[in-house]
Amino acid sequence: MYLICGEALFDLFGADTSGTGVGFDGRIGGSPFNVAIGLARLGEDAAFFGGISKDVLGEKLVGKLRDEGVSDRFVIRSDNLTTLSLVQQDPDGQPAYTFYGANAADRMITERDLPVFEGPPSFIHIGSYTALTEPVALALKTLIAREHARCLISFDPNIRPTVVADMDKWRTNTTAIVPYTDVIKVSDEDLALIAPGEPVEAIARDWLAEGAKLVIVTRGKAGASAYTAHSEASVPGVAVDVVDTVGAGDTFQAALLSGLKTLGADNREGLTALDPAQLTRLLTFCTQAAAITCSRRGADLPTKADLEKEGCSLV
């Protein structure tokens, strides 16, 4: 089982700005929430751990998990409201987010809410603003510290300046989490925010020295790179008519976690043993999956059938 931890929210896309009114197209979102959906669509056993409101939007979020086949047995329901994210786009389709979520349900998880497992998950994935904002951040850090010896930990910093503008806090927080992680997926844009001017490969090597087994750096349309202690690989991006890039990183993350299992790298020995050819196959698979999402509006992650139709497979 993959346990995906973090935020669940609604993205609001501006649909009509004429006159004095503003219309919005609301779509279910939240980076970890999307990753859980993406894994289920790839045929994986996924569960979501996070706070979800009892309000109307929260009901839709829980209904979406159930419709997609993601287990909601670890979801914590509360009377706190659902986070809203206003999404604006630049001419290249890159999203910029403004969050309305102070004291929202996804941020108010505490250590008392942490799940207890009969058997540990194969992967626990955390990331984005719930790895930084309290009290949920402390709860997630406690969880990965508790479970690190029994399962693999995946982390996507997914920096959100409109949630916390202080980049020193994001950098310090990322540095604190790295020693407990096995797989880190980070974008070059995130690294430019928290480590401006530092070579990407040097950052990856530092994280590997601190305990990570695999570091993936995504570069948008320029592709992605992977680093282990003994191997590295890079692939170019996939040409696609971009509608927007919302959910592309989450698609890459879901494909990565699923792909590692397919390659037999769902344990620390397997991660360490990945060779350049395997890393290249894995990166190609993930970038192709992310490209499909870029061709759609919002975080509409591909299914296994979608990938097969495009000839995207690790088998």
mmCIF file of N, CA, C and O in Angstrom, residues 162-257:
data_model
loop_
_atom_site.group_PDB
_atom_site.id
_atom_site.type_symbol
_atom_site.label_atom_id
_atom_site.label_comp_id
_atom_site.label_asym_id
_atom_site.label_seq_id
_atom_site.Cartn_x
_atom_site.Cartn_y
_atom_site.Cartn_z
ATOM 1 N N THR A 162 3.182 31.453 -1.800
ATOM 2 C CA THR A 162 1.979 32.169 -1.391
ATOM 3 C C THR A 162 1.362 31.588 -0.125
ATOM 4 O O THR A 162 0.430 32.173 0.434
ATOM 5 N N VAL A 163 1.859 30.452 0.330
ATOM 6 C CA VAL A 163 1.455 29.921 1.634
ATOM 7 C C VAL A 163 2.405 30.445 2.706
ATOM 8 O O VAL A 163 1.975 30.969 3.741
ATOM 9 N N VAL A 164 3.705 30.278 2.468
ATOM 10 C CA VAL A 164 4.745 30.821 3.352
ATOM 11 C C VAL A 164 5.768 31.505 2.461
ATOM 12 O O VAL A 164 6.397 30.859 1.614
ATOM 13 N N ALA A 165 5.920 32.801 2.641
ATOM 14 C CA ALA A 165 6.791 33.571 1.750
ATOM 15 C C ALA A 165 8.268 33.470 2.113
ATOM 16 O O ALA A 165 9.126 33.742 1.273
ATOM 17 N N ASP A 166 8.575 33.067 3.335
ATOM 18 C CA ASP A 166 9.955 33.020 3.819
ATOM 19 C C ASP A 166 10.655 31.776 3.269
ATOM 20 O O ASP A 166 10.418 30.658 3.734
ATOM 21 N N MET A 167 11.546 31.961 2.297
ATOM 22 C CA MET A 167 12.230 30.831 1.683
ATOM 23 C C MET A 167 13.221 30.160 2.625
ATOM 24 O O MET A 167 13.522 28.972 2.482
ATOM 25 N N ASP A 168 13.717 30.894 3.618
ATOM 26 C CA ASP A 168 14.606 30.273 4.609
ATOM 27 C C ASP A 168 13.871 29.194 5.392
ATOM 28 O O ASP A 168 14.450 28.156 5.732
ATOM 29 N N LYS A 169 12.589 29.432 5.667
ATOM 30 C CA LYS A 169 11.798 28.429 6.382
ATOM 31 C C LYS A 169 11.622 27.176 5.521
ATOM 32 O O LYS A 169 11.724 26.051 6.018
ATOM 33 N N TRP A 170 11.347 27.362 4.219
ATOM 34 C CA TRP A 170 11.207 26.215 3.329
ATOM 35 C C TRP A 170 12.515 25.432 3.250
ATOM 36 O O TRP A 170 12.517 24.195 3.294
ATOM 37 N N ARG A 171 13.624 26.151 3.147
ATOM 38 C CA ARG A 171 14.918 25.477 3.024
ATOM 39 C C ARG A 171 15.250 24.718 4.305
ATOM 40 O O ARG A 171 15.667 23.559 4.258
ATOM 41 N N THR A 172 15.073 25.383 5.450
ATOM 42 C CA THR A 172 15.358 24.725 6.728
ATOM 43 C C THR A 172 14.482 23.502 6.923
ATOM 44 O O THR A 172 14.935 22.445 7.382
ATOM 45 N N ASN A 173 13.208 23.637 6.555
ATOM 46 C CA ASN A 173 12.278 22.518 6.701
ATOM 47 C C ASN A 173 12.667 21.349 5.799
ATOM 48 O O ASN A 173 12.653 20.185 6.218
ATOM 49 N N THR A 174 13.020 21.655 4.558
ATOM 50 C CA THR A 174 13.448 20.600 3.630
ATOM 51 C C THR A 174 14.691 19.897 4.155
ATOM 52 O O THR A 174 14.777 18.660 4.142
ATOM 53 N N THR A 175 15.648 20.664 4.657
ATOM 54 C CA THR A 175 16.876 20.096 5.204
ATOM 55 C C THR A 175 16.583 19.161 6.375
ATOM 56 O O THR A 175 17.225 18.114 6.518
ATOM 57 N N ALA A 176 15.596 19.511 7.188
ATOM 58 C CA ALA A 176 15.242 18.683 8.344
ATOM 59 C C ALA A 176 14.590 17.369 7.932
ATOM 60 O O ALA A 176 14.750 16.339 8.609
ATOM 61 N N ILE A 177 13.858 17.381 6.819
ATOM 62 C CA ILE A 177 13.126 16.186 6.386
ATOM 63 C C ILE A 177 14.012 15.218 5.606
ATOM 64 O O ILE A 177 13.840 13.996 5.691
ATOM 65 N N VAL A 178 14.985 15.743 4.859
ATOM 66 C CA VAL A 178 15.800 14.912 3.966
ATOM 67 C C VAL A 178 16.380 13.662 4.636
ATOM 68 O O VAL A 178 16.326 12.564 4.054
ATOM 69 N N PRO A 179 16.945 13.724 5.844
ATOM 70 C CA PRO A 179 17.544 12.518 6.429
ATOM 71 C C PRO A 179 16.566 11.367 6.661
ATOM 72 O O PRO A 179 16.989 10.220 6.839
ATOM 73 N N TYR A 180 15.268 11.664 6.670
ATOM 74 C CA TYR A 180 14.265 10.628 6.889
ATOM 75 C C TYR A 180 13.671 10.098 5.585
ATOM 76 O O TYR A 180 12.750 9.279 5.605
ATOM 77 N N THR A 181 14.178 10.573 4.451
ATOM 78 C CA THR A 181 13.581 10.212 3.175
ATOM 79 C C THR A 181 14.472 9.289 2.367
ATOM 80 O O THR A 181 15.696 9.283 2.500
ATOM 81 N N ASP A 182 13.825 8.513 1.506
ATOM 82 C CA ASP A 182 14.532 7.614 0.588
ATOM 83 C C ASP A 182 14.460 8.113 -0.843
ATOM 84 O O ASP A 182 15.412 7.964 -1.605
ATOM 85 N N VAL A 183 13.324 8.698 -1.212
ATOM 86 C CA VAL A 183 13.108 9.201 -2.567
ATOM 87 C C VAL A 183 12.681 10.666 -2.471
ATOM 88 O O VAL A 183 11.715 10.987 -1.769
ATOM 89 N N ILE A 184 13.405 11.537 -3.154
ATOM 90 C CA ILE A 184 13.045 12.959 -3.193
ATOM 91 C C ILE A 184 12.824 13.349 -4.645
ATOM 92 O O ILE A 184 13.691 13.133 -5.490
ATOM 93 N N LYS A 185 11.660 13.912 -4.925
ATOM 94 C CA LYS A 185 11.379 14.472 -6.240
ATOM 95 C C LYS A 185 11.184 15.967 -6.056
ATOM 96 O O LYS A 185 10.345 16.398 -5.263
ATOM 97 N N VAL A 186 11.970 16.773 -6.778
ATOM 98 C CA VAL A 186 11.914 18.213 -6.615
ATOM 99 C C VAL A 186 12.045 18.874 -7.980
ATOM 100 O O VAL A 186 12.713 18.347 -8.875
ATOM 101 N N SER A 187 11.400 20.007 -8.172
ATOM 102 C CA SER A 187 11.521 20.718 -9.443
ATOM 103 C C SER A 187 12.701 21.685 -9.398
ATOM 104 O O SER A 187 13.100 22.150 -8.318
ATOM 105 N N ASP A 188 13.236 22.011 -10.564
ATOM 106 C CA ASP A 188 14.313 22.993 -10.613
ATOM 107 C C ASP A 188 13.805 24.364 -10.166
ATOM 108 O O ASP A 188 14.568 25.162 -9.594
ATOM 109 N N GLU A 189 12.516 24.651 -10.390
ATOM 110 C CA GLU A 189 11.941 25.911 -9.923
ATOM 111 C C GLU A 189 11.954 25.986 -8.397
ATOM 112 O O GLU A 189 12.250 27.037 -7.816
ATOM 113 N N ASP A 190 11.632 24.862 -7.736
ATOM 114 C CA ASP A 190 11.675 24.831 -6.272
ATOM 115 C C ASP A 190 13.102 25.052 -5.767
ATOM 116 O O ASP A 190 13.328 25.792 -4.803
ATOM 117 N N LEU A 191 14.063 24.405 -6.414
ATOM 118 C CA LEU A 191 15.453 24.562 -5.989
ATOM 119 C C LEU A 191 15.930 26.003 -6.185
ATOM 120 O O LEU A 191 16.695 26.525 -5.372
ATOM 121 N N ALA A 192 15.473 26.639 -7.255
ATOM 122 C CA ALA A 192 15.861 28.037 -7.491
ATOM 123 C C ALA A 192 15.314 28.958 -6.403
ATOM 124 O O ALA A 192 15.906 30.002 -6.111
ATOM 125 N N LEU A 193 14.195 28.573 -5.776
ATOM 126 C CA LEU A 193 13.615 29.367 -4.704
ATOM 127 C C LEU A 193 14.343 29.172 -3.376
ATOM 128 O O LEU A 193 14.604 30.142 -2.654
ATOM 129 N N ILE A 194 14.661 27.925 -3.048
ATOM 130 C CA ILE A 194 15.244 27.663 -1.733
ATOM 131 C C ILE A 194 16.764 27.582 -1.747
ATOM 132 O O ILE A 194 17.396 27.642 -0.689
ATOM 133 N N ALA A 195 17.364 27.445 -2.922
ATOM 134 C CA ALA A 195 18.828 27.371 -3.032
ATOM 135 C C ALA A 195 19.285 28.099 -4.283
ATOM 136 O O ALA A 195 19.908 27.503 -5.169
ATOM 137 N N PRO A 196 18.983 29.393 -4.395
ATOM 138 C CA PRO A 196 19.312 30.139 -5.616
ATOM 139 C C PRO A 196 20.813 30.135 -5.893
ATOM 140 O O PRO A 196 21.626 30.376 -5.005
ATOM 141 N N GLY A 197 21.141 29.822 -7.149
ATOM 142 C CA GLY A 197 22.539 29.844 -7.562
ATOM 143 C C GLY A 197 23.322 28.584 -7.286
ATOM 144 O O GLY A 197 24.441 28.422 -7.787
ATOM 145 N N GLU A 198 22.757 27.660 -6.521
ATOM 146 C CA GLU A 198 23.476 26.424 -6.207
ATOM 147 C C GLU A 198 23.263 25.405 -7.326
ATOM 148 O O GLU A 198 22.141 25.210 -7.797
ATOM 149 N N PRO A 199 24.321 24.728 -7.771
ATOM 150 C CA PRO A 199 24.173 23.727 -8.833
ATOM 151 C C PRO A 199 23.226 22.605 -8.412
ATOM 152 O O PRO A 199 23.325 22.086 -7.287
ATOM 153 N N VAL A 200 22.329 22.252 -9.315
ATOM 154 C CA VAL A 200 21.335 21.218 -9.018
ATOM 155 C C VAL A 200 21.997 19.903 -8.628
ATOM 156 O O VAL A 200 21.601 19.251 -7.658
ATOM 157 N N GLU A 201 23.011 19.491 -9.382
ATOM 158 C CA GLU A 201 23.661 18.219 -9.078
ATOM 159 C C GLU A 201 24.310 18.248 -7.698
ATOM 160 O O GLU A 201 24.284 17.246 -6.973
ATOM 161 N N ALA A 202 24.859 19.370 -7.311
ATOM 162 C CA ALA A 202 25.487 19.466 -5.992
ATOM 163 C C ALA A 202 24.457 19.301 -4.882
ATOM 164 O O ALA A 202 24.725 18.633 -3.865
ATOM 165 N N ILE A 203 23.277 19.892 -5.076
ATOM 166 C CA ILE A 203 22.215 19.726 -4.086
ATOM 167 C C ILE A 203 21.806 18.263 -3.994
ATOM 168 O O ILE A 203 21.652 17.701 -2.895
ATOM 169 N N ALA A 204 21.624 17.632 -5.153
ATOM 170 C CA ALA A 204 21.245 16.219 -5.170
ATOM 171 C C ALA A 204 22.284 15.367 -4.455
ATOM 172 O O ALA A 204 21.940 14.468 -3.672
ATOM 173 N N ARG A 205 23.549 15.633 -4.710
ATOM 174 C CA ARG A 205 24.614 14.853 -4.081
ATOM 175 C C ARG A 205 24.637 15.071 -2.572
ATOM 176 O O ARG A 205 24.895 14.135 -1.807
ATOM 177 N N ASP A 206 24.365 16.291 -2.138
ATOM 178 C CA ASP A 206 24.298 16.556 -0.693
ATOM 179 C C ASP A 206 23.175 15.754 -0.057
ATOM 180 O O ASP A 206 23.346 15.166 1.021
ATOM 181 N N TRP A 207 22.019 15.718 -0.710
ATOM 182 C CA TRP A 207 20.886 14.974 -0.163
ATOM 183 C C TRP A 207 21.178 13.476 -0.128
ATOM 184 O O TRP A 207 20.790 12.779 0.821
ATOM 185 N N LEU A 208 21.855 12.969 -1.143
ATOM 186 C CA LEU A 208 22.233 11.555 -1.142
ATOM 187 C C LEU A 208 23.186 11.263 0.013
ATOM 188 O O LEU A 208 23.077 10.218 0.685
ATOM 189 N N ALA A 209 24.100 12.168 0.277
ATOM 190 C CA ALA A 209 25.044 11.982 1.374
ATOM 191 C C ALA A 209 24.339 12.001 2.732
ATOM 192 O O ALA A 209 24.808 11.385 3.697
ATOM 193 N N GLU A 210 23.205 12.687 2.791
ATOM 194 C CA GLU A 210 22.457 12.786 4.042
ATOM 195 C C GLU A 210 21.507 11.615 4.257
ATOM 196 O O GLU A 210 20.831 11.562 5.287
ATOM 197 N N GLY A 211 21.416 10.704 3.286
ATOM 198 C CA GLY A 211 20.616 9.504 3.505
ATOM 199 C C GLY A 211 19.633 9.141 2.415
ATOM 200 O O GLY A 211 19.151 8.007 2.375
ATOM 201 N N ALA A 212 19.291 10.089 1.548
ATOM 202 C CA ALA A 212 18.377 9.753 0.447
ATOM 203 C C ALA A 212 19.030 8.733 -0.472
ATOM 204 O O ALA A 212 20.249 8.703 -0.633
ATOM 205 N N LYS A 213 18.210 7.895 -1.080
ATOM 206 C CA LYS A 213 18.721 6.872 -2.010
ATOM 207 C C LYS A 213 18.524 7.261 -3.472
ATOM 208 O O LYS A 213 19.264 6.810 -4.335
ATOM 209 N N LEU A 214 17.513 8.088 -3.747
ATOM 210 C CA LEU A 214 17.217 8.509 -5.113
ATOM 211 C C LEU A 214 16.707 9.944 -5.079
ATOM 212 O O LEU A 214 15.781 10.264 -4.321
ATOM 213 N N VAL A 215 17.311 10.801 -5.888
ATOM 214 C CA VAL A 215 16.865 12.185 -6.019
ATOM 215 C C VAL A 215 16.517 12.438 -7.484
ATOM 216 O O VAL A 215 17.332 12.178 -8.373
ATOM 217 N N ILE A 216 15.316 12.914 -7.707
ATOM 218 C CA ILE A 216 14.838 13.244 -9.045
ATOM 219 C C ILE A 216 14.628 14.754 -9.123
ATOM 220 O O ILE A 216 13.979 15.339 -8.251
ATOM 221 N N VAL A 217 15.171 15.371 -10.152
ATOM 222 C CA VAL A 217 14.963 16.802 -10.386
ATOM 223 C C VAL A 217 14.214 16.961 -11.701
ATOM 224 O O VAL A 217 14.704 16.556 -12.761
ATOM 225 N N THR A 218 13.014 17.528 -11.632
ATOM 226 C CA THR A 218 12.237 17.771 -12.847
ATOM 227 C C THR A 218 12.532 19.175 -13.358
ATOM 228 O O THR A 218 12.742 20.109 -12.584
ATOM 229 N N ARG A 219 12.514 19.322 -14.698
ATOM 230 C CA ARG A 219 12.889 20.590 -15.328
ATOM 231 C C ARG A 219 11.817 21.068 -16.305
ATOM 232 O O ARG A 219 12.129 21.710 -17.312
ATOM 233 N N GLY A 220 10.556 20.737 -16.044
ATOM 234 C CA GLY A 220 9.483 21.171 -16.921
ATOM 235 C C GLY A 220 9.670 20.625 -18.319
ATOM 236 O O GLY A 220 9.961 19.434 -18.517
ATOM 237 N N LYS A 221 9.531 21.479 -19.328
ATOM 238 C CA LYS A 221 9.638 21.034 -20.712
ATOM 239 C C LYS A 221 11.045 20.604 -21.086
ATOM 240 O O LYS A 221 11.250 19.991 -22.141
ATOM 241 N N ALA A 222 12.026 20.867 -20.205
ATOM 242 C CA ALA A 222 13.405 20.444 -20.475
ATOM 243 C C ALA A 222 13.691 19.022 -20.021
ATOM 244 O O ALA A 222 14.791 18.510 -20.264
ATOM 245 N N GLY A 223 12.717 18.371 -19.373
ATOM 246 C CA GLY A 223 12.904 16.973 -19.005
ATOM 247 C C GLY A 223 13.154 16.770 -17.525
ATOM 248 O O GLY A 223 12.627 17.500 -16.678
ATOM 249 N N ALA A 224 13.988 15.789 -17.193
ATOM 250 C CA ALA A 224 14.238 15.447 -15.790
ATOM 251 C C ALA A 224 15.562 14.705 -15.663
ATOM 252 O O ALA A 224 16.061 14.120 -16.630
ATOM 253 N N SER A 225 16.104 14.739 -14.444
ATOM 254 C CA SER A 225 17.355 14.038 -14.141
ATOM 255 C C SER A 225 17.172 13.220 -12.881
ATOM 256 O O SER A 225 16.388 13.575 -11.991
ATOM 257 N N ALA A 226 17.915 12.116 -12.785
ATOM 258 C CA ALA A 226 17.868 11.249 -11.619
ATOM 259 C C ALA A 226 19.283 10.987 -11.122
ATOM 260 O O ALA A 226 20.214 10.832 -11.918
ATOM 261 N N TYR A 227 19.408 10.894 -9.796
ATOM 262 C CA TYR A 227 20.717 10.693 -9.182
ATOM 263 C C TYR A 227 20.605 9.646 -8.068
ATOM 264 O O TYR A 227 19.692 9.710 -7.238
ATOM 265 N N THR A 228 21.516 8.684 -8.074
ATOM 266 C CA THR A 228 21.717 7.804 -6.937
ATOM 267 C C THR A 228 23.185 7.920 -6.546
ATOM 268 O O THR A 228 23.952 8.654 -7.167
ATOM 269 N N ALA A 229 23.592 7.175 -5.526
ATOM 270 C CA ALA A 229 24.986 7.247 -5.090
ATOM 271 C C ALA A 229 25.945 6.771 -6.171
ATOM 272 O O ALA A 229 27.103 7.204 -6.215
ATOM 273 N N HIS A 230 25.463 5.893 -7.076
ATOM 274 C CA HIS A 230 26.357 5.278 -8.056
ATOM 275 C C HIS A 230 25.974 5.546 -9.509
ATOM 276 O O HIS A 230 26.759 5.233 -10.414
ATOM 277 N N SER A 231 24.783 6.103 -9.748
ATOM 278 C CA SER A 231 24.308 6.262 -11.124
ATOM 279 C C SER A 231 23.595 7.595 -11.293
ATOM 280 O O SER A 231 23.144 8.204 -10.314
ATOM 281 N N GLU A 232 23.462 8.005 -12.546
ATOM 282 C CA GLU A 232 22.639 9.156 -12.866
ATOM 283 C C GLU A 232 22.170 9.053 -14.306
ATOM 284 O O GLU A 232 22.750 8.324 -15.115
ATOM 285 N N ALA A 233 21.099 9.773 -14.617
ATOM 286 C CA ALA A 233 20.550 9.759 -15.969
ATOM 287 C C ALA A 233 19.701 11.000 -16.165
ATOM 288 O O ALA A 233 19.195 11.585 -15.202
ATOM 289 N N SER A 234 19.541 11.398 -17.409
ATOM 290 C CA SER A 234 18.678 12.524 -17.755
ATOM 291 C C SER A 234 17.914 12.197 -19.024
ATOM 292 O O SER A 234 18.409 11.449 -19.879
ATOM 293 N N VAL A 235 16.712 12.763 -19.135
ATOM 294 C CA VAL A 235 15.922 12.605 -20.358
ATOM 295 C C VAL A 235 15.377 13.969 -20.754
ATOM 296 O O VAL A 235 15.163 14.845 -19.903
ATOM 297 N N PRO A 236 15.128 14.197 -22.043
ATOM 298 C CA PRO A 236 14.516 15.460 -22.477
ATOM 299 C C PRO A 236 13.031 15.473 -22.170
ATOM 300 O O PRO A 236 12.431 14.445 -21.826
ATOM 301 N N GLY A 237 12.432 16.634 -22.330
ATOM 302 C CA GLY A 237 10.998 16.735 -22.148
ATOM 303 C C GLY A 237 10.239 16.138 -23.322
ATOM 304 O O GLY A 237 10.822 15.772 -24.343
ATOM 305 N N VAL A 238 8.940 16.024 -23.163
ATOM 306 C CA VAL A 238 8.063 15.489 -24.203
ATOM 307 C C VAL A 238 7.261 16.645 -24.795
ATOM 308 O O VAL A 238 6.603 17.401 -24.060
ATOM 309 N N ALA A 239 7.313 16.805 -26.101
ATOM 310 C CA ALA A 239 6.569 17.885 -26.755
ATOM 311 C C ALA A 239 5.071 17.630 -26.644
ATOM 312 O O ALA A 239 4.594 16.524 -26.911
ATOM 313 N N VAL A 240 4.340 18.659 -26.245
ATOM 314 C CA VAL A 240 2.899 18.513 -26.076
ATOM 315 C C VAL A 240 2.254 19.900 -26.198
ATOM 316 O O VAL A 240 2.878 20.914 -25.867
ATOM 317 N N ASP A 241 1.019 19.937 -26.692
ATOM 318 C CA ASP A 241 0.259 21.183 -26.703
ATOM 319 C C ASP A 241 -0.272 21.417 -25.287
ATOM 320 O O ASP A 241 -1.181 20.723 -24.830
ATOM 321 N N VAL A 242 0.324 22.377 -24.599
ATOM 322 C CA VAL A 242 0.027 22.583 -23.185
ATOM 323 C C VAL A 242 -1.281 23.348 -23.008
ATOM 324 O O VAL A 242 -1.453 24.442 -23.544
ATOM 325 N N VAL A 243 -2.195 22.743 -22.249
ATOM 326 C CA VAL A 243 -3.403 23.445 -21.808
ATOM 327 C C VAL A 243 -3.077 24.185 -20.513
ATOM 328 O O VAL A 243 -3.312 25.371 -20.375
ATOM 329 N N ASP A 244 -2.557 23.467 -19.535
ATOM 330 C CA ASP A 244 -1.925 24.047 -18.363
ATOM 331 C C ASP A 244 -1.059 22.972 -17.725
ATOM 332 O O ASP A 244 -1.117 21.805 -18.131
ATOM 333 N N THR A 245 -0.250 23.345 -16.758
ATOM 334 C CA THR A 245 0.661 22.375 -16.136
ATOM 335 C C THR A 245 0.219 21.972 -14.740
ATOM 336 O O THR A 245 0.987 21.340 -14.005
ATOM 337 N N VAL A 246 -1.009 22.320 -14.360
ATOM 338 C CA VAL A 246 -1.516 21.942 -13.050
ATOM 339 C C VAL A 246 -1.579 20.411 -12.951
ATOM 340 O O VAL A 246 -2.176 19.746 -13.790
ATOM 341 N N GLY A 247 -0.962 19.869 -11.926
ATOM 342 C CA GLY A 247 -0.981 18.420 -11.715
ATOM 343 C C GLY A 247 0.111 17.667 -12.431
ATOM 344 O O GLY A 247 0.234 16.446 -12.247
ATOM 345 N N ALA A 248 0.940 18.348 -13.232
ATOM 346 C CA ALA A 248 1.994 17.638 -13.959
ATOM 347 C C ALA A 248 3.011 17.026 -13.002
ATOM 348 O O ALA A 248 3.423 15.868 -13.159
ATOM 349 N N GLY A 249 3.419 17.804 -12.006
ATOM 350 C CA GLY A 249 4.366 17.278 -11.034
ATOM 351 C C GLY A 249 3.792 16.138 -10.209
ATOM 352 O O GLY A 249 4.498 15.190 -9.860
ATOM 353 N N ASP A 250 2.504 16.211 -9.918
ATOM 354 C CA ASP A 250 1.843 15.146 -9.166
ATOM 355 C C ASP A 250 1.741 13.878 -10.003
ATOM 356 O O ASP A 250 1.877 12.760 -9.491
ATOM 357 N N THR A 251 1.488 14.050 -11.297
ATOM 358 C CA THR A 251 1.476 12.900 -12.201
ATOM 359 C C THR A 251 2.841 12.243 -12.245
ATOM 360 O O THR A 251 2.962 11.011 -12.189
ATOM 361 N N PHE A 252 3.882 13.060 -12.362
ATOM 362 C CA PHE A 252 5.249 12.541 -12.364
ATOM 363 C C PHE A 252 5.499 11.761 -11.075
ATOM 364 O O PHE A 252 6.069 10.658 -11.103
ATOM 365 N N GLN A 253 5.050 12.314 -9.944
ATOM 366 C CA GLN A 253 5.266 11.655 -8.648
ATOM 367 C C GLN A 253 4.557 10.314 -8.581
ATOM 368 O O GLN A 253 5.131 9.316 -8.139
ATOM 369 N N ALA A 254 3.305 10.263 -9.007
ATOM 370 C CA ALA A 254 2.560 9.005 -8.978
ATOM 371 C C ALA A 254 3.205 7.966 -9.889
ATOM 372 O O ALA A 254 3.360 6.799 -9.517
ATOM 373 N N ALA A 255 3.601 8.394 -11.093
ATOM 374 C CA ALA A 255 4.267 7.477 -12.024
ATOM 375 C C ALA A 255 5.599 7.000 -11.456
ATOM 376 O O ALA A 255 5.983 5.839 -11.640
ATOM 377 N N LEU A 256 6.299 7.880 -10.752
ATOM 378 C CA LEU A 256 7.570 7.512 -10.135
ATOM 379 C C LEU A 256 7.395 6.430 -9.088
ATOM 380 O O LEU A 256 8.099 5.409 -9.092
ATOM 381 N N LEU A 257 6.448 6.628 -8.183
ATOM 382 C CA LEU A 257 6.237 5.649 -7.118
ATOM 383 C C LEU A 257 5.771 4.302 -7.681
ATOM 384 O O LEU A 257 6.229 3.242 -7.253
#
